[in-house]
Amino acid sequence: MVLEENESDSVFEPQLTEHVETQFGNVHCIMTGTPRANRPVILTFHDVGLNHKTCFETLFNHEDMKEILRHLPVCHVEAPGQHQGAKTLPTAYTYPTMDQLSETLPAVLKHFGLRSVIGLGAGAGAYILAKFALNHPDQVDGLLLININPNAEGIMDSVANKITEWTHTLPDTVISHLFGKDEIQTNHDLIATYRHHITTTMNQSNLSQFFRSYNSRNALDVERPVPGENINVRTLKLVKTIFCSLKNTTVRMNLTTLLKMADCGGLPQVNQPAKVIEALKYFIQGMGYLSSASMTRLRSRTTSSSSISSFDGSRSRSHTNELHRGRTHSHASEEKRGRSHTNVSMESISNSNQEHSILKSTEVAY
């Protein structure tokens, strides 16, 4: 166990940094704040090619996040070998599958004495947190999942990935995973920043193993309950789940609020943090952990495009409307799909958070 004392007030100068031992290897954890028995902890999990800083630093250091951090502590979890400065994993070590990575989280909660969490994940991290919630619903109060792809790779995707491995470098492949083509071609400074991070601060061998594990994931076995039919389906039994995605084709599991944010690129928590924080605040308020009196009104700021850096382009990752539908569709065919959506105010999110019908679903467009 490695213990580091906090020497700064910054959110990303941790109180505790520890390597938590699990049955699938050690995971790097950063705990900020003091857990309380009657409140959950925000638990984050990063995407491929990122660590807790590059995935969530902009979000947690944003001025509007201070309100949440006064009420809830945060535990950042990093997959084996993905933290900054990580040594190459031993040759004999078999990298965990996505399912196994989700099973490292009970050990993290036990290690820090946490009763329950609100999961905040992006990409691979969103998948891992969703799997954790499916298997351990009593330990999860809610989820905010950014750009989750709950489906296994189809045949066409597998072939495309093999060709990409042969013809592209690992950093290029990861960049294509994180960002859309338009964004890669137009936002050169942003892409250069993340390419530099992936190349210089990530252990390439470890990263390759994590990426391979993500590309070999199983489909999340989740169904939406249908009134009058079998009620014993496998579903996310949570107070609330928010899916934040840039594409018109996005998974809808059960009790969800779907956020569609325009002009925020492949990393909405980086490019439009105020919008994500606004949704997160009402989300947490709906669970009873923030009072109405303490809520900061952010609508005027988040709707002003001039006050936030925006990035054009859309996500290149495949998503589907329903988990039980085809899992072998190509990216091109999925991108042609669309779904009409309704503009709903954040006040509507606040109200809907207090409803408990597992069939309720709200779409919010920014």
PDB file of N, CA, C and O in Angstrom, residues 110-169:
ATOM      1  N   LYS A 110     -14.779  -2.054   0.155  1.00  0.00           N
ATOM      2  CA  LYS A 110     -14.445  -2.650   1.455  1.00  0.00           C
ATOM      3  C   LYS A 110     -13.182  -2.024   2.031  1.00  0.00           C
ATOM      4  O   LYS A 110     -13.111  -1.745   3.243  1.00  0.00           O
ATOM      5  N   HIS A 111     -12.201  -1.771   1.186  1.00  0.00           N
ATOM      6  CA  HIS A 111     -10.931  -1.199   1.632  1.00  0.00           C
ATOM      7  C   HIS A 111     -11.129   0.166   2.289  1.00  0.00           C
ATOM      8  O   HIS A 111     -10.521   0.459   3.330  1.00  0.00           O
ATOM      9  N   PHE A 112     -11.965   0.990   1.685  1.00  0.00           N
ATOM     10  CA  PHE A 112     -12.182   2.341   2.210  1.00  0.00           C
ATOM     11  C   PHE A 112     -13.391   2.430   3.149  1.00  0.00           C
ATOM     12  O   PHE A 112     -13.710   3.513   3.643  1.00  0.00           O
ATOM     13  N   GLY A 113     -14.067   1.310   3.385  1.00  0.00           N
ATOM     14  CA  GLY A 113     -15.219   1.306   4.282  1.00  0.00           C
ATOM     15  C   GLY A 113     -16.408   2.059   3.727  1.00  0.00           C
ATOM     16  O   GLY A 113     -17.123   2.745   4.470  1.00  0.00           O
ATOM     17  N   LEU A 114     -16.658   1.942   2.410  1.00  0.00           N
ATOM     18  CA  LEU A 114     -17.740   2.675   1.760  1.00  0.00           C
ATOM     19  C   LEU A 114     -18.997   1.806   1.695  1.00  0.00           C
ATOM     20  O   LEU A 114     -18.940   0.635   1.333  1.00  0.00           O
ATOM     21  N   ARG A 115     -20.149   2.412   2.030  1.00  0.00           N
ATOM     22  CA  ARG A 115     -21.421   1.689   1.986  1.00  0.00           C
ATOM     23  C   ARG A 115     -21.980   1.619   0.577  1.00  0.00           C
ATOM     24  O   ARG A 115     -22.434   0.569   0.123  1.00  0.00           O
ATOM     25  N   SER A 116     -21.968   2.759  -0.123  1.00  0.00           N
ATOM     26  CA  SER A 116     -22.534   2.812  -1.469  1.00  0.00           C
ATOM     27  C   SER A 116     -21.874   3.938  -2.247  1.00  0.00           C
ATOM     28  O   SER A 116     -21.234   4.820  -1.668  1.00  0.00           O
ATOM     29  N   VAL A 117     -22.068   3.916  -3.586  1.00  0.00           N
ATOM     30  CA  VAL A 117     -21.419   4.902  -4.436  1.00  0.00           C
ATOM     31  C   VAL A 117     -22.395   5.434  -5.474  1.00  0.00           C
ATOM     32  O   VAL A 117     -23.422   4.817  -5.787  1.00  0.00           O
ATOM     33  N   ILE A 118     -22.058   6.614  -6.008  1.00  0.00           N
ATOM     34  CA  ILE A 118     -22.657   7.135  -7.231  1.00  0.00           C
ATOM     35  C   ILE A 118     -21.576   7.013  -8.294  1.00  0.00           C
ATOM     36  O   ILE A 118     -20.530   7.638  -8.194  1.00  0.00           O
ATOM     37  N   GLY A 119     -21.800   6.175  -9.279  1.00  0.00           N
ATOM     38  CA  GLY A 119     -20.773   5.901 -10.280  1.00  0.00           C
ATOM     39  C   GLY A 119     -20.739   6.959 -11.364  1.00  0.00           C
ATOM     40  O   GLY A 119     -21.779   7.369 -11.875  1.00  0.00           O
ATOM     41  N   LEU A 120     -19.542   7.396 -11.716  1.00  0.00           N
ATOM     42  CA  LEU A 120     -19.325   8.342 -12.814  1.00  0.00           C
ATOM     43  C   LEU A 120     -18.258   7.743 -13.723  1.00  0.00           C
ATOM     44  O   LEU A 120     -17.084   7.685 -13.348  1.00  0.00           O
ATOM     45  N   GLY A 121     -18.651   7.276 -14.892  1.00  0.00           N
ATOM     46  CA  GLY A 121     -17.699   6.598 -15.766  1.00  0.00           C
ATOM     47  C   GLY A 121     -17.797   7.079 -17.198  1.00  0.00           C
ATOM     48  O   GLY A 121     -18.843   7.565 -17.640  1.00  0.00           O
ATOM     49  N   ALA A 122     -16.696   6.936 -17.919  1.00  0.00           N
ATOM     50  CA  ALA A 122     -16.645   7.318 -19.335  1.00  0.00           C
ATOM     51  C   ALA A 122     -16.125   6.144 -20.152  1.00  0.00           C
ATOM     52  O   ALA A 122     -15.132   5.509 -19.769  1.00  0.00           O
ATOM     53  N   GLY A 123     -16.776   5.847 -21.268  1.00  0.00           N
ATOM     54  CA  GLY A 123     -16.314   4.805 -22.161  1.00  0.00           C
ATOM     55  C   GLY A 123     -16.158   3.463 -21.471  1.00  0.00           C
ATOM     56  O   GLY A 123     -17.122   2.897 -20.951  1.00  0.00           O
ATOM     57  N   ALA A 124     -14.948   2.946 -21.447  1.00  0.00           N
ATOM     58  CA  ALA A 124     -14.683   1.667 -20.785  1.00  0.00           C
ATOM     59  C   ALA A 124     -15.067   1.727 -19.314  1.00  0.00           C
ATOM     60  O   ALA A 124     -15.608   0.764 -18.756  1.00  0.00           O
ATOM     61  N   GLY A 125     -14.800   2.870 -18.680  1.00  0.00           N
ATOM     62  CA  GLY A 125     -15.158   3.029 -17.274  1.00  0.00           C
ATOM     63  C   GLY A 125     -16.663   2.999 -17.053  1.00  0.00           C
ATOM     64  O   GLY A 125     -17.147   2.492 -16.031  1.00  0.00           O
ATOM     65  N   ALA A 126     -17.428   3.530 -18.008  1.00  0.00           N
ATOM     66  CA  ALA A 126     -18.890   3.483 -17.917  1.00  0.00           C
ATOM     67  C   ALA A 126     -19.380   2.043 -17.997  1.00  0.00           C
ATOM     68  O   ALA A 126     -20.287   1.635 -17.259  1.00  0.00           O
ATOM     69  N   TYR A 127     -18.786   1.274 -18.892  1.00  0.00           N
ATOM     70  CA  TYR A 127     -19.153  -0.141 -19.015  1.00  0.00           C
ATOM     71  C   TYR A 127     -18.867  -0.879 -17.703  1.00  0.00           C
ATOM     72  O   TYR A 127     -19.700  -1.643 -17.208  1.00  0.00           O
ATOM     73  N   ILE A 128     -17.689  -0.657 -17.140  1.00  0.00           N
ATOM     74  CA  ILE A 128     -17.289  -1.339 -15.907  1.00  0.00           C
ATOM     75  C   ILE A 128     -18.240  -0.998 -14.768  1.00  0.00           C
ATOM     76  O   ILE A 128     -18.660  -1.872 -14.000  1.00  0.00           O
ATOM     77  N   LEU A 129     -18.617   0.268 -14.648  1.00  0.00           N
ATOM     78  CA  LEU A 129     -19.524   0.674 -13.575  1.00  0.00           C
ATOM     79  C   LEU A 129     -20.927   0.109 -13.773  1.00  0.00           C
ATOM     80  O   LEU A 129     -21.598  -0.266 -12.802  1.00  0.00           O
ATOM     81  N   ALA A 130     -21.380   0.042 -15.020  1.00  0.00           N
ATOM     82  CA  ALA A 130     -22.694  -0.545 -15.290  1.00  0.00           C
ATOM     83  C   ALA A 130     -22.708  -2.028 -14.912  1.00  0.00           C
ATOM     84  O   ALA A 130     -23.677  -2.523 -14.329  1.00  0.00           O
ATOM     85  N   LYS A 131     -21.627  -2.726 -15.247  1.00  0.00           N
ATOM     86  CA  LYS A 131     -21.528  -4.145 -14.891  1.00  0.00           C
ATOM     87  C   LYS A 131     -21.496  -4.315 -13.375  1.00  0.00           C
ATOM     88  O   LYS A 131     -22.136  -5.222 -12.829  1.00  0.00           O
ATOM     89  N   PHE A 132     -20.779  -3.453 -12.702  1.00  0.00           N
ATOM     90  CA  PHE A 132     -20.718  -3.484 -11.239  1.00  0.00           C
ATOM     91  C   PHE A 132     -22.110  -3.281 -10.646  1.00  0.00           C
ATOM     92  O   PHE A 132     -22.511  -3.976  -9.707  1.00  0.00           O
ATOM     93  N   ALA A 133     -22.862  -2.323 -11.190  1.00  0.00           N
ATOM     94  CA  ALA A 133     -24.211  -2.049 -10.686  1.00  0.00           C
ATOM     95  C   ALA A 133     -25.151  -3.225 -10.921  1.00  0.00           C
ATOM     96  O   ALA A 133     -26.038  -3.497 -10.109  1.00  0.00           O
ATOM     97  N   LEU A 134     -24.974  -3.925 -12.036  1.00  0.00           N
ATOM     98  CA  LEU A 134     -25.807  -5.097 -12.309  1.00  0.00           C
ATOM     99  C   LEU A 134     -25.568  -6.207 -11.295  1.00  0.00           C
ATOM    100  O   LEU A 134     -26.512  -6.867 -10.841  1.00  0.00           O
ATOM    101  N   ASN A 135     -24.313  -6.406 -10.940  1.00  0.00           N
ATOM    102  CA  ASN A 135     -23.959  -7.501 -10.042  1.00  0.00           C
ATOM    103  C   ASN A 135     -24.041  -7.134  -8.573  1.00  0.00           C
ATOM    104  O   ASN A 135     -24.161  -8.014  -7.718  1.00  0.00           O
ATOM    105  N   HIS A 136     -23.976  -5.837  -8.273  1.00  0.00           N
ATOM    106  CA  HIS A 136     -23.986  -5.390  -6.871  1.00  0.00           C
ATOM    107  C   HIS A 136     -24.911  -4.175  -6.712  1.00  0.00           C
ATOM    108  O   HIS A 136     -24.465  -3.088  -6.342  1.00  0.00           O
ATOM    109  N   PRO A 137     -26.196  -4.336  -7.000  1.00  0.00           N
ATOM    110  CA  PRO A 137     -27.121  -3.194  -6.991  1.00  0.00           C
ATOM    111  C   PRO A 137     -27.241  -2.510  -5.639  1.00  0.00           C
ATOM    112  O   PRO A 137     -27.501  -1.304  -5.582  1.00  0.00           O
ATOM    113  N   ASP A 138     -27.046  -3.240  -4.556  1.00  0.00           N
ATOM    114  CA  ASP A 138     -27.173  -2.644  -3.227  1.00  0.00           C
ATOM    115  C   ASP A 138     -26.035  -1.677  -2.902  1.00  0.00           C
ATOM    116  O   ASP A 138     -26.134  -0.899  -1.956  1.00  0.00           O
ATOM    117  N   GLN A 139     -24.965  -1.724  -3.686  1.00  0.00           N
ATOM    118  CA  GLN A 139     -23.824  -0.856  -3.422  1.00  0.00           C
ATOM    119  C   GLN A 139     -23.775   0.365  -4.340  1.00  0.00           C
ATOM    120  O   GLN A 139     -22.839   1.148  -4.266  1.00  0.00           O
ATOM    121  N   VAL A 140     -24.786   0.508  -5.193  1.00  0.00           N
ATOM    122  CA  VAL A 140     -24.807   1.611  -6.160  1.00  0.00           C
ATOM    123  C   VAL A 140     -26.105   2.396  -6.020  1.00  0.00           C
ATOM    124  O   VAL A 140     -27.189   1.843  -6.198  1.00  0.00           O
ATOM    125  N   ASP A 141     -25.987   3.681  -5.713  1.00  0.00           N
ATOM    126  CA  ASP A 141     -27.160   4.549  -5.604  1.00  0.00           C
ATOM    127  C   ASP A 141     -27.571   5.131  -6.946  1.00  0.00           C
ATOM    128  O   ASP A 141     -28.737   5.452  -7.162  1.00  0.00           O
ATOM    129  N   GLY A 142     -26.631   5.319  -7.856  1.00  0.00           N
ATOM    130  CA  GLY A 142     -26.936   5.912  -9.154  1.00  0.00           C
ATOM    131  C   GLY A 142     -25.727   5.884 -10.051  1.00  0.00           C
ATOM    132  O   GLY A 142     -24.605   5.619  -9.610  1.00  0.00           O
ATOM    133  N   LEU A 143     -25.949   6.146 -11.330  1.00  0.00           N
ATOM    134  CA  LEU A 143     -24.882   6.133 -12.319  1.00  0.00           C
ATOM    135  C   LEU A 143     -25.017   7.311 -13.268  1.00  0.00           C
ATOM    136  O   LEU A 143     -26.127   7.676 -13.662  1.00  0.00           O
ATOM    137  N   LEU A 144     -23.883   7.893 -13.633  1.00  0.00           N
ATOM    138  CA  LEU A 144     -23.820   8.811 -14.749  1.00  0.00           C
ATOM    139  C   LEU A 144     -22.795   8.224 -15.710  1.00  0.00           C
ATOM    140  O   LEU A 144     -21.610   8.173 -15.403  1.00  0.00           O
ATOM    141  N   LEU A 145     -23.268   7.733 -16.847  1.00  0.00           N
ATOM    142  CA  LEU A 145     -22.441   6.992 -17.785  1.00  0.00           C
ATOM    143  C   LEU A 145     -22.260   7.804 -19.057  1.00  0.00           C
ATOM    144  O   LEU A 145     -23.235   8.119 -19.743  1.00  0.00           O
ATOM    145  N   ILE A 146     -21.036   8.130 -19.363  1.00  0.00           N
ATOM    146  CA  ILE A 146     -20.710   8.969 -20.519  1.00  0.00           C
ATOM    147  C   ILE A 146     -20.221   8.093 -21.668  1.00  0.00           C
ATOM    148  O   ILE A 146     -19.245   7.360 -21.525  1.00  0.00           O
ATOM    149  N   ASN A 147     -20.941   8.161 -22.786  1.00  0.00           N
ATOM    150  CA  ASN A 147     -20.533   7.434 -23.996  1.00  0.00           C
ATOM    151  C   ASN A 147     -20.290   5.953 -23.758  1.00  0.00           C
ATOM    152  O   ASN A 147     -19.254   5.405 -24.125  1.00  0.00           O
ATOM    153  N   ILE A 148     -21.272   5.324 -23.147  1.00  0.00           N
ATOM    154  CA  ILE A 148     -21.156   3.885 -22.918  1.00  0.00           C
ATOM    155  C   ILE A 148     -21.525   3.126 -24.190  1.00  0.00           C
ATOM    156  O   ILE A 148     -22.423   3.505 -24.923  1.00  0.00           O
ATOM    157  N   ASN A 149     -20.801   2.065 -24.459  1.00  0.00           N
ATOM    158  CA  ASN A 149     -21.152   1.116 -25.506  1.00  0.00           C
ATOM    159  C   ASN A 149     -21.346  -0.232 -24.822  1.00  0.00           C
ATOM    160  O   ASN A 149     -20.374  -0.896 -24.475  1.00  0.00           O
ATOM    161  N   PRO A 150     -22.586  -0.649 -24.608  1.00  0.00           N
ATOM    162  CA  PRO A 150     -22.856  -1.863 -23.827  1.00  0.00           C
ATOM    163  C   PRO A 150     -22.809  -3.135 -24.650  1.00  0.00           C
ATOM    164  O   PRO A 150     -23.060  -4.208 -24.122  1.00  0.00           O
ATOM    165  N   ASN A 151     -22.510  -3.015 -25.925  1.00  0.00           N
ATOM    166  CA  ASN A 151     -22.568  -4.178 -26.813  1.00  0.00           C
ATOM    167  C   ASN A 151     -21.202  -4.799 -27.037  1.00  0.00           C
ATOM    168  O   ASN A 151     -20.180  -4.114 -27.022  1.00  0.00           O
ATOM    169  N   ALA A 152     -21.204  -6.091 -27.277  1.00  0.00           N
ATOM    170  CA  ALA A 152     -19.979  -6.771 -27.690  1.00  0.00           C
ATOM    171  C   ALA A 152     -19.640  -6.346 -29.109  1.00  0.00           C
ATOM    172  O   ALA A 152     -20.504  -5.894 -29.864  1.00  0.00           O
ATOM    173  N   GLU A 153     -18.380  -6.477 -29.456  1.00  0.00           N
ATOM    174  CA  GLU A 153     -17.988  -6.135 -30.817  1.00  0.00           C
ATOM    175  C   GLU A 153     -18.611  -7.095 -31.822  1.00  0.00           C
ATOM    176  O   GLU A 153     -18.642  -8.305 -31.601  1.00  0.00           O
ATOM    177  N   GLY A 154     -19.099  -6.529 -32.937  1.00  0.00           N
ATOM    178  CA  GLY A 154     -19.586  -7.374 -34.012  1.00  0.00           C
ATOM    179  C   GLY A 154     -18.442  -7.867 -34.875  1.00  0.00           C
ATOM    180  O   GLY A 154     -17.274  -7.493 -34.685  1.00  0.00           O
ATOM    181  N   ILE A 155     -18.757  -8.707 -35.822  1.00  0.00           N
ATOM    182  CA  ILE A 155     -17.725  -9.281 -36.693  1.00  0.00           C
ATOM    183  C   ILE A 155     -17.005  -8.189 -37.473  1.00  0.00           C
ATOM    184  O   ILE A 155     -15.772  -8.180 -37.576  1.00  0.00           O
ATOM    185  N   MET A 156     -17.777  -7.233 -37.996  1.00  0.00           N
ATOM    186  CA  MET A 156     -17.175  -6.168 -38.786  1.00  0.00           C
ATOM    187  C   MET A 156     -16.264  -5.300 -37.923  1.00  0.00           C
ATOM    188  O   MET A 156     -15.192  -4.868 -38.355  1.00  0.00           O
ATOM    189  N   ASP A 157     -16.694  -5.038 -36.679  1.00  0.00           N
ATOM    190  CA  ASP A 157     -15.866  -4.245 -35.775  1.00  0.00           C
ATOM    191  C   ASP A 157     -14.563  -4.963 -35.452  1.00  0.00           C
ATOM    192  O   ASP A 157     -13.492  -4.355 -35.390  1.00  0.00           O
ATOM    193  N   SER A 158     -14.647  -6.271 -35.230  1.00  0.00           N
ATOM    194  CA  SER A 158     -13.442  -7.050 -34.912  1.00  0.00           C
ATOM    195  C   SER A 158     -12.446  -7.019 -36.061  1.00  0.00           C
ATOM    196  O   SER A 158     -11.238  -6.840 -35.858  1.00  0.00           O
ATOM    197  N   VAL A 159     -12.958  -7.188 -37.281  1.00  0.00           N
ATOM    198  CA  VAL A 159     -12.080  -7.147 -38.449  1.00  0.00           C
ATOM    199  C   VAL A 159     -11.457  -5.770 -38.595  1.00  0.00           C
ATOM    200  O   VAL A 159     -10.243  -5.633 -38.849  1.00  0.00           O
ATOM    201  N   ALA A 160     -12.270  -4.730 -38.412  1.00  0.00           N
ATOM    202  CA  ALA A 160     -11.764  -3.364 -38.530  1.00  0.00           C
ATOM    203  C   ALA A 160     -10.692  -3.083 -37.490  1.00  0.00           C
ATOM    204  O   ALA A 160      -9.673  -2.429 -37.789  1.00  0.00           O
ATOM    205  N   ASN A 161     -10.882  -3.578 -36.275  1.00  0.00           N
ATOM    206  CA  ASN A 161      -9.892  -3.361 -35.223  1.00  0.00           C
ATOM    207  C   ASN A 161      -8.579  -4.075 -35.532  1.00  0.00           C
ATOM    208  O   ASN A 161      -7.495  -3.557 -35.245  1.00  0.00           O
ATOM    209  N   LYS A 162      -8.663  -5.269 -36.116  1.00  0.00           N
ATOM    210  CA  LYS A 162      -7.450  -6.001 -36.479  1.00  0.00           C
ATOM    211  C   LYS A 162      -6.663  -5.241 -37.536  1.00  0.00           C
ATOM    212  O   LYS A 162      -5.439  -5.099 -37.455  1.00  0.00           O
ATOM    213  N   ILE A 163      -7.378  -4.731 -38.514  1.00  0.00           N
ATOM    214  CA  ILE A 163      -6.712  -3.959 -39.571  1.00  0.00           C
ATOM    215  C   ILE A 163      -6.081  -2.702 -38.994  1.00  0.00           C
ATOM    216  O   ILE A 163      -4.950  -2.328 -39.358  1.00  0.00           O
ATOM    217  N   THR A 164      -6.800  -2.057 -38.079  1.00  0.00           N
ATOM    218  CA  THR A 164      -6.281  -0.851 -37.444  1.00  0.00           C
ATOM    219  C   THR A 164      -5.009  -1.136 -36.661  1.00  0.00           C
ATOM    220  O   THR A 164      -4.047  -0.357 -36.678  1.00  0.00           O
ATOM    221  N   GLU A 165      -4.980  -2.272 -35.951  1.00  0.00           N
ATOM    222  CA  GLU A 165      -3.787  -2.652 -35.190  1.00  0.00           C
ATOM    223  C   GLU A 165      -2.582  -2.824 -36.107  1.00  0.00           C
ATOM    224  O   GLU A 165      -1.449  -2.522 -35.719  1.00  0.00           O
ATOM    225  N   TRP A 166      -2.814  -3.324 -37.313  1.00  0.00           N
ATOM    226  CA  TRP A 166      -1.712  -3.566 -38.251  1.00  0.00           C
ATOM    227  C   TRP A 166      -1.223  -2.283 -38.911  1.00  0.00           C
ATOM    228  O   TRP A 166      -0.065  -2.180 -39.303  1.00  0.00           O
ATOM    229  N   THR A 167      -2.109  -1.323 -39.081  1.00  0.00           N
ATOM    230  CA  THR A 167      -1.787  -0.142 -39.892  1.00  0.00           C
ATOM    231  C   THR A 167      -1.628   1.146 -39.102  1.00  0.00           C
ATOM    232  O   THR A 167      -1.198   2.154 -39.659  1.00  0.00           O
ATOM    233  N   HIS A 168      -1.969   1.144 -37.816  1.00  0.00           N
ATOM    234  CA  HIS A 168      -1.893   2.367 -37.025  1.00  0.00           C
ATOM    235  C   HIS A 168      -1.115   2.122 -35.739  1.00  0.00           C
ATOM    236  O   HIS A 168      -1.070   1.005 -35.221  1.00  0.00           O
ATOM    237  N   THR A 169      -0.527   3.179 -35.228  1.00  0.00           N
ATOM    238  CA  THR A 169       0.137   3.083 -33.936  1.00  0.00           C
ATOM    239  C   THR A 169      -0.904   3.042 -32.833  1.00  0.00           C
ATOM    240  O   THR A 169      -2.070   3.410 -33.047  1.00  0.00           O
TER     241      THR A 169
END
